[in-house]
Coordinates of C-alpha atoms in Angstrom, one line a residue:
M7 CA 172.9 100.0 25.3
T8 CA 169.5 102.5 25.5
P9 CA 169.9 104.2 22.2
L10 CA 169.4 107.8 22.8
T11 CA 166.5 109.7 21.1
L12 CA 166.7 113.0 19.9
I13 CA 163.6 115.6 20.6
S14 CA 163.4 118.5 18.6
P15 CA 163.1 121.7 20.7
S16 CA 160.0 123.5 21.4
W17 CA 159.1 126.1 18.6
E18 CA 160.0 128.9 21.7
A19 CA 163.4 128.0 22.5
D20 CA 164.2 127.7 18.1
A21 CA 162.7 131.2 18.4
D22 CA 164.5 132.5 20.9
L23 CA 168.1 130.9 19.4
G24 CA 167.2 132.8 16.5
I25 CA 166.1 135.8 18.1
R26 CA 169.9 136.0 19.4
Y27 CA 171.7 135.1 16.2
A28 CA 169.8 137.8 14.4
I29 CA 171.2 139.8 17.0
L30 CA 174.6 138.9 16.5
I31 CA 174.6 139.1 12.6
N32 CA 173.0 142.2 12.8
A33 CA 175.8 143.7 15.1
V34 CA 178.5 142.4 12.7
L35 CA 176.8 144.3 10.0
L36 CA 176.2 147.4 11.6
A37 CA 179.6 147.7 11.7
L38 CA 180.5 147.0 8.2
L39 CA 177.9 149.6 7.5
F40 CA 179.4 152.1 10.1
I41 CA 183.5 151.4 8.7
T42 CA 182.4 152.0 5.3
Y43 CA 179.2 155.2 5.3
K44 CA 181.9 158.0 4.2
L45 CA 181.6 155.7 0.5
W46 CA 177.3 155.6 0.5
T47 CA 177.1 159.0 2.1
R48 CA 179.2 161.0 0.0
P49 CA 177.1 164.0 -2.5
L50 CA 176.0 163.1 -5.9
E51 CA 177.0 165.2 -9.0
T52 CA 174.2 164.3 -11.5
P53 CA 171.0 166.5 -11.5
A54 CA 167.7 165.1 -10.8
N55 CA 164.3 165.3 -12.3
D56 CA 165.0 164.9 -15.6
D57 CA 162.2 162.6 -16.2
P58 CA 159.7 163.5 -18.4
P59 CA 156.7 165.5 -16.6
R60 CA 153.7 163.8 -16.4
P61 CA 150.4 164.8 -16.8
A62 CA 149.2 167.7 -15.1
K63 CA 146.0 166.6 -12.8
P64 CA 143.4 168.8 -11.4
R65 CA 143.8 169.9 -7.9
Y66 CA 140.9 168.0 -6.3
Y67 CA 140.9 165.4 -8.8
P68 CA 143.3 162.7 -7.1
L69 CA 140.9 163.4 -3.6
A70 CA 137.9 163.0 -5.1
V71 CA 138.4 159.5 -7.1
A72 CA 140.3 158.0 -3.9
A73 CA 137.0 159.2 -1.8
A74 CA 135.0 157.7 -4.0
I75 CA 136.8 154.6 -4.6
A76 CA 137.1 154.1 -0.3
V77 CA 133.4 154.4 -0.5
L78 CA 132.8 151.9 -3.4
A79 CA 135.2 149.7 -1.7
G80 CA 133.7 149.7 1.6
I81 CA 130.3 148.8 0.4
Y82 CA 131.3 146.2 -1.5
A83 CA 133.8 145.0 1.5
M84 CA 130.8 145.2 3.4
S85 CA 128.3 143.4 1.5
S86 CA 131.2 140.7 0.3
F87 CA 131.9 137.6 2.3
A88 CA 134.2 139.7 4.7
S89 CA 132.1 139.1 7.4
K90 CA 131.3 135.6 6.7
S91 CA 133.3 132.1 8.2
L92 CA 136.8 131.8 7.7
W93 CA 138.6 129.1 5.9
W94 CA 141.2 126.6 6.8
D95 CA 144.1 128.4 6.8
E96 CA 142.5 131.7 8.2
A97 CA 141.5 129.7 10.8
W98 CA 144.3 127.7 11.4
Q99 CA 146.4 130.9 11.5
M100 CA 143.1 132.3 14.0
K101 CA 144.1 129.0 16.0
Q102 CA 147.8 129.2 16.0
A103 CA 149.0 132.7 15.9
S104 CA 146.5 135.5 16.3
H105 CA 143.5 134.7 18.1
G106 CA 144.2 131.1 20.4
A107 CA 142.2 127.8 21.3
W108 CA 140.5 126.0 23.6
K109 CA 141.6 123.8 25.3
A110 CA 141.2 120.9 28.1
D111 CA 141.6 122.6 31.4
K112 CA 144.5 121.4 33.8
K113 CA 142.3 121.8 37.1
D114 CA 138.7 120.2 35.3
P115 CA 139.8 118.0 32.1
E116 CA 136.6 117.7 31.6
Q117 CA 136.2 121.8 31.0
L118 CA 137.2 123.7 28.0
K119 CA 139.3 127.5 28.7
F120 CA 140.3 129.5 26.4
S121 CA 143.9 129.8 26.4
P122 CA 144.9 133.1 24.1
T123 CA 148.0 133.3 22.2
T124 CA 150.5 135.6 23.3
W125 CA 152.4 138.4 20.7
K126 CA 155.5 136.6 20.7
R127 CA 153.7 133.3 19.7
C128 CA 151.7 135.6 16.6
A129 CA 155.1 137.0 15.7
F130 CA 157.2 133.7 16.1
Y131 CA 155.2 130.6 15.8
Y132 CA 156.4 128.8 12.2
Q133 CA 155.3 125.1 12.8
K134 CA 154.7 125.3 9.2
P135 CA 154.5 128.2 6.8
T136 CA 150.8 128.7 7.2
N137 CA 151.1 131.2 9.7
H138 CA 151.9 134.7 7.5
A139 CA 153.0 136.8 10.4
P140 CA 152.7 140.6 9.5
M141 CA 149.1 139.7 9.0
S142 CA 148.8 137.6 12.0
L143 CA 150.0 140.2 14.2
A144 CA 147.8 143.3 12.3
Q145 CA 145.1 140.8 12.6
K146 CA 145.7 140.4 16.5
A147 CA 145.7 144.3 16.6
S148 CA 142.9 144.5 15.0
L149 CA 140.9 142.1 17.5
G150 CA 142.0 143.9 20.4
V151 CA 140.7 147.0 18.9
W152 CA 137.3 145.3 18.2
R153 CA 136.6 143.9 22.0
T154 CA 137.9 147.5 23.0
F155 CA 135.4 149.2 21.5
T156 CA 132.8 146.5 21.3
G157 CA 133.4 145.0 24.7
H158 CA 133.6 141.3 23.8
A159 CA 134.8 138.3 25.8
E160 CA 138.7 137.7 25.3
A161 CA 137.6 134.3 23.6
E162 CA 135.0 135.7 20.9
F163 CA 135.9 137.2 17.8
S164 CA 134.7 138.7 14.5
E165 CA 135.8 137.7 10.8
L166 CA 135.2 141.3 9.4
A167 CA 137.4 142.3 12.5
A168 CA 140.0 139.3 11.4
R169 CA 139.6 140.7 7.5
A170 CA 139.6 144.1 8.5
P171 CA 144.1 144.6 8.1
A172 CA 143.2 142.8 4.4
L173 CA 140.6 144.9 3.2
I174 CA 142.5 147.9 4.4
A175 CA 145.7 146.5 2.4
S176 CA 143.3 146.3 -0.7
G177 CA 142.0 149.7 -0.6
I178 CA 145.3 151.0 -0.4
A179 CA 146.4 148.5 -3.4
V180 CA 143.7 150.7 -5.5
L181 CA 144.8 153.8 -4.3
L182 CA 148.8 153.4 -5.2
L183 CA 147.6 151.6 -8.8
F184 CA 145.9 154.9 -9.0
R185 CA 149.5 156.7 -8.7
V186 CA 151.1 154.0 -10.7
I187 CA 149.2 154.7 -13.9
G188 CA 148.8 158.5 -13.5
F189 CA 146.1 160.8 -13.1
G190 CA 143.0 160.5 -15.3
G191 CA 139.8 158.9 -16.6
G192 CA 141.5 156.0 -17.5
A193 CA 143.9 155.1 -15.0
T194 CA 140.4 155.5 -12.6
L195 CA 138.5 153.3 -14.5
M196 CA 141.5 150.4 -14.3
A197 CA 141.4 151.2 -10.5
V198 CA 137.8 150.4 -10.8
M199 CA 138.9 146.9 -12.3
L200 CA 141.3 145.9 -9.5
L201 CA 138.6 146.4 -7.0
L202 CA 135.8 144.0 -9.4
H203 CA 139.0 141.9 -10.0
P204 CA 137.8 138.5 -8.7
W205 CA 141.2 137.4 -7.6
H206 CA 141.8 140.8 -5.9
L207 CA 138.5 140.6 -4.3
R208 CA 139.1 137.0 -3.1
Y209 CA 142.7 137.2 -1.8
G210 CA 142.5 140.6 -0.9
V211 CA 139.8 140.2 1.6
E212 CA 141.4 136.8 2.9
A213 CA 143.5 137.5 5.9
R214 CA 146.4 136.0 4.5
A215 CA 149.7 137.6 3.8
Y216 CA 148.1 138.1 -0.6
A217 CA 146.7 141.1 0.3
F218 CA 149.7 142.4 1.1
I219 CA 151.2 141.6 -1.4
V220 CA 149.8 143.2 -4.3
P221 CA 150.1 147.2 -2.4
L222 CA 153.7 146.4 -1.4
T223 CA 154.2 145.2 -4.8
L224 CA 152.9 148.7 -6.3
S225 CA 154.8 150.6 -3.4
A226 CA 158.3 149.3 -4.6
I227 CA 157.6 150.5 -7.9
L228 CA 156.8 153.7 -6.6
A229 CA 159.9 153.9 -4.5
A230 CA 162.4 152.6 -6.8
R231 CA 160.7 155.2 -9.5
R232 CA 161.1 157.9 -7.1
L233 CA 165.0 156.8 -6.9
A234 CA 165.8 156.4 -10.3
V235 CA 164.1 159.8 -11.1
N236 CA 166.1 161.5 -8.5
H237 CA 169.2 159.5 -8.8
G238 CA 169.9 158.1 -6.2
R239 CA 168.9 160.7 -3.9
G240 CA 166.7 160.8 -0.5
G241 CA 167.7 159.4 2.0
S242 CA 163.4 158.6 3.4
T243 CA 163.2 157.0 0.1
W244 CA 165.4 154.4 0.3
A245 CA 164.1 154.2 4.1
W246 CA 160.9 153.1 2.0
L247 CA 162.1 150.6 -0.4
A248 CA 164.0 148.6 2.5
V249 CA 161.4 148.2 5.2
N250 CA 158.9 147.6 1.6
Q251 CA 161.3 145.2 0.8
A252 CA 162.2 143.9 4.1
V253 CA 158.0 143.3 4.8
W254 CA 157.7 142.2 1.8
I255 CA 159.7 138.8 2.1
W256 CA 158.5 138.3 5.7
A257 CA 155.3 138.3 4.5
Y258 CA 156.2 136.2 2.1
P259 CA 159.5 134.3 1.3
N260 CA 159.4 133.4 -2.1
A261 CA 159.2 137.1 -3.0
V262 CA 162.8 137.2 -2.5
F263 CA 162.8 136.6 -6.4
D264 CA 160.3 139.6 -6.5
V265 CA 162.9 141.5 -4.6
S266 CA 166.3 140.6 -6.4
A267 CA 164.2 141.8 -9.8
F268 CA 163.7 144.9 -8.6
F269 CA 167.2 145.1 -7.0
I270 CA 169.1 144.3 -10.3
V271 CA 166.6 146.4 -12.5
L272 CA 167.1 149.8 -10.5
G273 CA 170.7 149.1 -10.2
V274 CA 170.7 149.0 -13.9
L275 CA 169.0 152.1 -14.2
L276 CA 171.3 154.2 -11.5
W277 CA 173.9 152.9 -13.0
R278 CA 173.1 154.0 -16.8
T279 CA 171.7 157.1 -15.5
A280 CA 174.2 158.4 -13.7
E281 CA 176.4 160.9 -15.6
T282 CA 180.4 160.2 -13.3
P283 CA 181.9 156.9 -12.7
R284 CA 181.9 158.4 -9.2
D285 CA 178.5 158.8 -8.9
R286 CA 177.5 155.2 -10.5
W287 CA 179.7 153.3 -7.5
T288 CA 178.2 156.1 -5.0
C289 CA 174.1 155.0 -6.1
L290 CA 175.5 151.1 -6.4
M291 CA 176.8 151.5 -2.9
R292 CA 173.0 152.9 -1.2
L293 CA 171.7 150.3 -3.1
L294 CA 173.2 147.6 -1.4
V295 CA 173.1 149.4 1.7
A296 CA 169.3 149.6 1.4
H297 CA 168.9 145.9 0.7
V298 CA 171.3 145.5 3.6
F299 CA 169.0 147.2 5.5
A300 CA 166.0 145.0 4.7
G301 CA 168.0 142.4 4.8
M302 CA 169.4 143.0 8.7
L303 CA 165.3 143.6 9.9
W304 CA 164.2 140.6 7.8
L305 CA 166.7 138.6 9.4
Q306 CA 166.0 140.0 13.2
L307 CA 161.6 139.3 12.6
F308 CA 162.7 136.2 10.4
L309 CA 165.4 134.0 11.9
P310 CA 163.5 133.0 14.5
N311 CA 161.0 131.3 12.2
L312 CA 163.6 129.4 10.2
M313 CA 165.0 128.3 12.9
Q314 CA 162.0 126.2 13.7
A315 CA 161.4 125.6 9.6
R316 CA 164.5 123.7 9.6
H317 CA 163.0 120.8 11.6
W318 CA 159.7 120.5 8.7
A319 CA 161.2 122.0 5.3
G320 CA 161.3 119.6 2.2
Q321 CA 158.9 117.2 4.1
E322 CA 155.7 118.7 3.5
A323 CA 153.3 116.1 1.8
Q324 CA 152.5 118.3 -1.4
S325 CA 152.6 117.3 -5.2
H326 CA 151.1 120.7 -6.1
Y327 CA 153.8 120.6 -8.9
L328 CA 153.8 124.1 -12.0
D329 CA 152.5 121.9 -15.3
A330 CA 150.8 123.2 -18.0
G331 CA 147.3 122.8 -16.7
L332 CA 148.7 125.1 -13.3
V333 CA 150.2 127.8 -16.1
R334 CA 147.0 127.9 -17.4
D335 CA 145.1 128.1 -14.4
M336 CA 147.2 130.7 -13.4
L337 CA 147.0 133.0 -17.0
S338 CA 143.1 132.7 -16.3
S339 CA 143.6 133.7 -12.8
L340 CA 145.4 136.5 -13.4
T341 CA 143.3 137.9 -16.4
Y342 CA 139.7 137.1 -14.8
G343 CA 139.5 135.6 -11.5
M344 CA 138.5 132.1 -12.5
E345 CA 140.8 129.2 -12.9
W346 CA 140.8 127.6 -16.4
A347 CA 138.6 124.6 -15.8
P348 CA 136.7 123.4 -12.7
Q349 CA 137.2 120.6 -10.1
P350 CA 134.8 117.8 -10.2
A351 CA 131.7 118.2 -8.4
T352 CA 127.9 117.7 -8.0
V353 CA 125.6 120.2 -8.9
E354 CA 125.2 121.3 -5.1
A355 CA 129.0 121.9 -4.4
E356 CA 129.5 124.4 -7.9
G357 CA 130.7 127.7 -6.5
L358 CA 133.5 130.0 -8.7
T359 CA 133.2 128.6 -12.0
S360 CA 135.8 128.1 -14.7
L361 CA 136.8 130.6 -17.5
V362 CA 136.4 127.8 -20.2
A363 CA 132.5 127.4 -18.8
V364 CA 131.6 131.1 -18.6
C365 CA 133.3 131.8 -22.5
G366 CA 131.7 128.3 -24.2
S367 CA 135.1 127.0 -24.7
S368 CA 138.4 126.4 -24.2
G369 CA 138.9 128.1 -28.1
L370 CA 137.6 131.1 -26.3
A371 CA 138.8 131.2 -23.6
A372 CA 142.2 131.0 -24.3
L373 CA 140.9 134.1 -27.1
A374 CA 139.9 136.2 -23.8
V375 CA 143.2 134.9 -22.2
L376 CA 145.3 136.3 -25.3
L377 CA 143.4 139.3 -25.8
A378 CA 144.1 140.3 -22.2
L379 CA 147.4 139.8 -21.5
G380 CA 148.6 140.8 -24.7
L381 CA 147.0 144.5 -24.0
S382 CA 148.5 144.4 -20.7
V383 CA 152.1 143.1 -22.4
F384 CA 151.6 145.8 -25.4
G385 CA 151.3 148.6 -22.3
L386 CA 154.2 147.8 -20.0
L387 CA 156.7 147.1 -23.3
R388 CA 155.6 150.8 -25.3
T389 CA 156.1 152.2 -21.3
A390 CA 159.1 150.8 -20.8
M391 CA 160.5 152.2 -24.2
Q392 CA 159.1 155.4 -23.3
R393 CA 159.1 155.6 -20.2
P394 CA 162.0 153.5 -18.6
R395 CA 161.9 154.2 -15.4
L396 CA 158.4 153.3 -14.5
G397 CA 158.0 150.8 -17.3
W398 CA 161.0 148.3 -16.7
L399 CA 159.9 148.5 -12.9
L400 CA 156.8 147.3 -14.0
L401 CA 158.3 143.9 -15.6
C402 CA 160.6 143.7 -12.1
P403 CA 157.2 141.5 -11.1
V404 CA 157.5 139.9 -14.3
L405 CA 161.0 138.6 -14.3
G406 CA 160.4 137.8 -10.0
S407 CA 157.4 135.9 -11.0
L408 CA 159.2 133.8 -14.2
A409 CA 162.2 133.5 -12.1
Y410 CA 160.2 131.7 -9.1
M411 CA 158.4 129.5 -11.6
A412 CA 161.3 128.4 -13.2
V413 CA 163.0 127.4 -10.0
G414 CA 160.3 125.7 -8.7
R415 CA 159.7 124.0 -11.6
A416 CA 163.6 122.4 -11.6
L417 CA 163.3 121.6 -7.7
D418 CA 160.0 120.0 -8.1
L419 CA 158.8 123.0 -5.7
Y420 CA 154.8 123.0 -4.8
F421 CA 152.8 125.6 -6.7
Y422 CA 149.4 127.5 -6.7
P423 CA 148.5 130.7 -8.6
R424 CA 148.2 132.8 -5.8
F425 CA 152.0 132.6 -5.3
V426 CA 152.8 135.1 -7.6
I427 CA 149.8 137.6 -7.1
S428 CA 152.3 140.1 -6.9
L429 CA 151.6 139.9 -11.3
L430 CA 148.2 141.0 -10.8
P431 CA 148.6 144.8 -10.1
V432 CA 151.3 144.5 -12.9
F433 CA 148.4 143.1 -15.5
V434 CA 145.8 145.8 -14.4
A435 CA 148.4 148.4 -15.0
G436 CA 149.3 147.3 -18.5
L437 CA 145.6 147.7 -19.8
G438 CA 145.9 151.3 -18.4
L439 CA 149.3 152.1 -20.0
A440 CA 148.2 150.3 -23.0
I441 CA 145.1 153.2 -23.6
P442 CA 147.0 156.0 -25.0
G443 CA 149.2 153.5 -27.7
L444 CA 145.4 152.6 -28.6
T445 CA 144.3 156.1 -29.5
L446 CA 145.4 159.6 -31.3
W447 CA 143.1 161.3 -29.5
A448 CA 143.4 162.3 -25.8
Q449 CA 139.5 162.7 -25.0
R450 CA 138.7 159.3 -26.2
Y451 CA 141.1 157.4 -23.5
R452 CA 138.4 156.9 -21.0
Y453 CA 135.9 155.3 -24.3
I454 CA 139.0 152.7 -24.3
A455 CA 138.6 152.0 -20.4
L456 CA 135.5 152.0 -20.3
A457 CA 135.9 149.3 -23.5
M458 CA 138.3 147.5 -21.2
L459 CA 135.9 147.1 -17.9
V460 CA 132.1 147.1 -18.9
P461 CA 133.0 143.7 -21.0
F462 CA 135.4 142.7 -18.1
A463 CA 133.0 143.4 -15.7
L464 CA 130.2 141.5 -17.1
L465 CA 132.4 138.5 -17.6
T466 CA 133.5 138.5 -13.6
Q467 CA 130.3 139.0 -12.5
S468 CA 129.2 135.3 -11.4
Q469 CA 132.6 135.2 -9.5
R470 CA 131.8 138.1 -7.6
T471 CA 127.9 136.9 -7.3
V472 CA 129.3 133.7 -5.8
L473 CA 131.8 135.7 -3.3
K474 CA 129.1 137.7 -2.4
T475 CA 126.9 135.3 -1.7
R476 CA 128.8 132.5 0.0
P477 CA 131.3 132.3 2.8
Y478 CA 134.7 130.9 2.2
T479 CA 133.9 127.4 4.0
P480 CA 130.9 126.8 5.4
L481 CA 132.4 126.4 9.2
R482 CA 130.4 128.8 11.0
D483 CA 127.2 127.7 9.1
V484 CA 127.8 123.5 9.8
A485 CA 129.2 124.7 13.6
E486 CA 125.5 126.7 14.3
F487 CA 123.9 123.8 13.1
V488 CA 124.9 121.3 15.2
H489 CA 125.1 123.9 18.4
G490 CA 121.1 124.0 17.4
W491 CA 120.6 120.8 17.1
N492 CA 119.3 119.6 20.6
P493 CA 120.0 122.2 23.4
E494 CA 119.1 120.0 26.3
R495 CA 120.8 116.9 24.6
P496 CA 123.7 118.1 22.3
P497 CA 124.8 115.5 20.1
V498 CA 128.2 113.8 20.0
T499 CA 129.7 115.3 16.6
L500 CA 133.1 114.1 15.0
C501 CA 134.7 116.3 12.0
Y502 CA 136.3 113.7 10.0
G503 CA 139.8 114.2 7.7
L504 CA 141.0 117.6 6.5
G505 CA 138.7 120.1 7.9
R506 CA 138.9 118.6 11.3
E507 CA 141.9 121.3 12.4
A508 CA 139.9 124.4 11.5
M509 CA 136.2 123.6 12.9
P510 CA 137.5 124.0 16.7
V511 CA 137.6 127.2 15.7
Y512 CA 134.0 127.7 15.6
A513 CA 133.2 124.1 17.5
P514 CA 135.7 123.2 21.2
T515 CA 133.8 120.3 21.5
M516 CA 134.0 119.0 18.4
I517 CA 136.1 115.6 18.1
A518 CA 138.6 116.1 15.1
S519 CA 139.6 112.7 14.0
D520 CA 141.3 110.9 10.1
K521 CA 140.3 107.7 11.7
A522 CA 137.3 105.5 11.0
A523 CA 137.8 103.8 13.8
D524 CA 136.9 106.8 16.3
I525 CA 133.8 107.1 14.3
I526 CA 132.3 103.6 15.7
V527 CA 134.1 104.4 18.7
A528 CA 132.2 107.9 19.1
R529 CA 129.0 106.6 17.7
D530 CA 129.3 103.4 20.5
K531 CA 129.6 106.5 23.3
A532 CA 126.8 108.1 21.7
K533 CA 124.8 105.2 21.6
A534 CA 125.0 104.7 25.1
E535 CA 124.5 107.9 26.3
G536 CA 120.9 108.9 24.4
R537 CA 122.6 111.0 22.4
D538 CA 122.6 111.1 18.7
F539 CA 125.9 111.5 16.8
L540 CA 126.6 113.7 13.6
V541 CA 129.6 113.4 11.7
V542 CA 130.9 116.5 10.1
Q543 CA 132.8 116.1 6.7
G544 CA 134.2 118.7 3.6
Y545 CA 137.1 118.4 1.4
S546 CA 135.4 115.4 -0.1
S547 CA 138.1 114.9 -3.1
F548 CA 141.3 115.3 -1.1
N549 CA 139.8 113.2 1.9
R550 CA 138.2 111.0 -0.4
H551 CA 141.6 110.3 -2.3
L552 CA 143.8 110.0 1.0
L553 CA 141.1 108.6 4.0
P554 CA 138.9 106.5 2.6
E555 CA 138.3 104.3 5.1
A556 CA 135.2 106.5 7.0
F557 CA 133.6 106.6 3.7
A558 CA 132.3 102.8 3.5
L559 CA 130.1 104.2 6.7
L560 CA 129.2 107.1 5.9
D561 CA 128.1 106.4 2.4
D562 CA 126.4 103.3 4.1
P563 CA 122.1 104.8 3.9
Q564 CA 121.6 101.8 6.2
Q565 CA 123.9 103.1 9.0
F566 CA 124.3 107.1 8.3
I567 CA 121.9 109.8 6.2
E568 CA 122.8 113.0 5.4
V569 CA 120.8 115.6 7.1
R570 CA 122.1 118.8 6.2
A571 CA 124.8 120.5 3.4
Y572 CA 126.8 123.8 2.8
P573 CA 128.1 125.3 0.0
G574 CA 131.4 127.3 -0.1
I575 CA 132.9 129.1 -2.6
E576 CA 134.6 125.8 -4.0
P577 CA 133.6 122.8 -5.0
D578 CA 135.9 120.9 -2.5
F579 CA 134.9 123.5 0.6
Y580 CA 131.3 121.5 0.4
F581 CA 130.2 120.7 4.4
R582 CA 128.4 117.8 4.7
V583 CA 126.5 117.0 8.1
F584 CA 125.2 112.8 8.0
K585 CA 123.6 111.3 11.5
A586 CA 124.0 108.1 12.6
K587 CA 121.4 105.8 12.6
L588 CA 120.7 104.8 16.2
P589 CA 118.8 101.5 17.0

C-alpha cells in the first residue's frame, strides 16, 4: 500500500480560507456589539477636560517649526542612504510582495520575463514574516505613483520611491513627538534629536514596518490621552485609537504587548477619574468595544497570514536569543543609535561603529548610557506624578517591551534590538520632559535642551556619516559592476550563500546557490563557453559558519582572485567579487 503524502496548500488557498473565516468571526462579533450597543453608547455624567492646562503656544509657532523640521528632514533624506541599494529584507519584500520578480518565460525558458505581484499577494503573502504587509502595500502604491509620473517600465523601480512611505512616516513621527512633549524650545530640540538619532535614521529610512512603529506609538499616546482627558468621550477619538492599534499589530504582531499595556493603563485612568460607578463601567465598555473593533480589523487583515504561518511558525532557524549582550546592544542602540560592541570584521569592512569604540572604553560607554537613560526615566516619572494621564501612557511602551522581552526570554524567542523600537520616541520624549525639572528658570529650558543635543549630535556623527555615504548593502553596486564587466561576452556569475535570494532583484540572470558543487559546475560552463566566471559573496560571518564548503575554493589564490569589494553599513554587509582563474 502506497503511503499518503501530505501536501501543504498554496499560500493563496490559505489566504482565501483565512478571509472567509475572518468574515464569519467578525459577523458574530458585530452581532454581539449590536446587541450590547446601549451599554457603551449611553451618555456620561462625569465632566470632561479637567486636565491641567498645557503651556500656551504662539499662534504661528507650530507651523513654523513643522515647516523647518520638514525641510531639514527632506534635505537629510535626499542625501542619506534612502536612494541607495536595498538590503536583504527590503529586497525580499520587493521581490515577493510589493514589486515582482524575473522568471523564466513559459514559452521560451531561456528568456526571462518580469512577473509583477498582485495587490492580493502584496497584502497576504506570508510564507515568512519578512513581509510587513502595511509597508508592502504603501510601497507598491508609491512605486505605482513613481512609474506614472516618470514613465518607467513595470519592471523598473526606484529605491527612493520604495522608501518614500518610510520617510513620510518618519517625518510624521518627528511632528507627533513635538506634539506629545508640548510646544517650546525644548520640544523643538528634542524633535531634532529624534530626527538626528541614528536608530531612527536607519529604521526610519528602511522600507520595513519599523518605520511605522514610531509614529504609531506616538499616535496611540495622543489618542489615549485625549480619551483620558475627556473621560471616554469622542467617537472619532475612539475610532482613531482602534484603527491605530489594529494597524500597529498588523504591521508588527509582537506589538500586541504594547497594545495590551495601553488597554490596561487607559482602563485604569478611565476608571479612576470617572465620578460614578455607571460611568466607570460605560468607559470600560467603550474601551473594550474599541479594542474589539481593532481586533476585528486586524483579524480581517491578518488571519489570511496566520493561516500560512501555522505551517512554519516555530521552525525558523534562529539562534538570536535574548541575553545580557543583546540587552546591552538594545540599550546602547536606544540611547545613541549604535550597538555596544562591533562584529568581528576587517578594517576594510567596518561600517557603523560601536558605543564602546566611540567612548574609548566600556566604562565610559556604560556611564553615557546610564546618564541618558537616567535623565529620560526622570522625565517620565516626573511627568507620571505631575501629569498622570500623559506620564502613564508614555510608560505603556516601556511596560509592553519589558513584557515582550520577559516572554521571549522564557520561551526562547529570537530577539533583535529593533523589535522594541517603540521605546525610541518614549526615550526622547522623556529627555524633553525632564528639562523643566532641571531648572527653576523657564527661560533656561532651551539651554538645557541644547546641552543635551550638542554632545549627542557630536557623539553620533560617525554613525550618520556612514548612513549618508554607504548603501545598506551594496547589491546594486555589485550588480552594476558585474553588468559592466564585459558587455560583449557577459560573464557567468554566481552569488553564493546568504544574499543569493536578494541579488536577483538587481541581477536577474545571476545564478543563486548555497552549494560548493554549483560553483564548480558554473566554472566548467564558463570555461567551455570561453567566458569569465565571477562569484559574488557577502555576509561572510554567516556564510563561513553555516556554508563553509565553498571557501576552500574562494580562499585559494590559485583558483580565485578578488577583483572588487563593496562595503555596506555593517561589517557583515561587505560584498566581494571573485574571478576564477580559468586556463
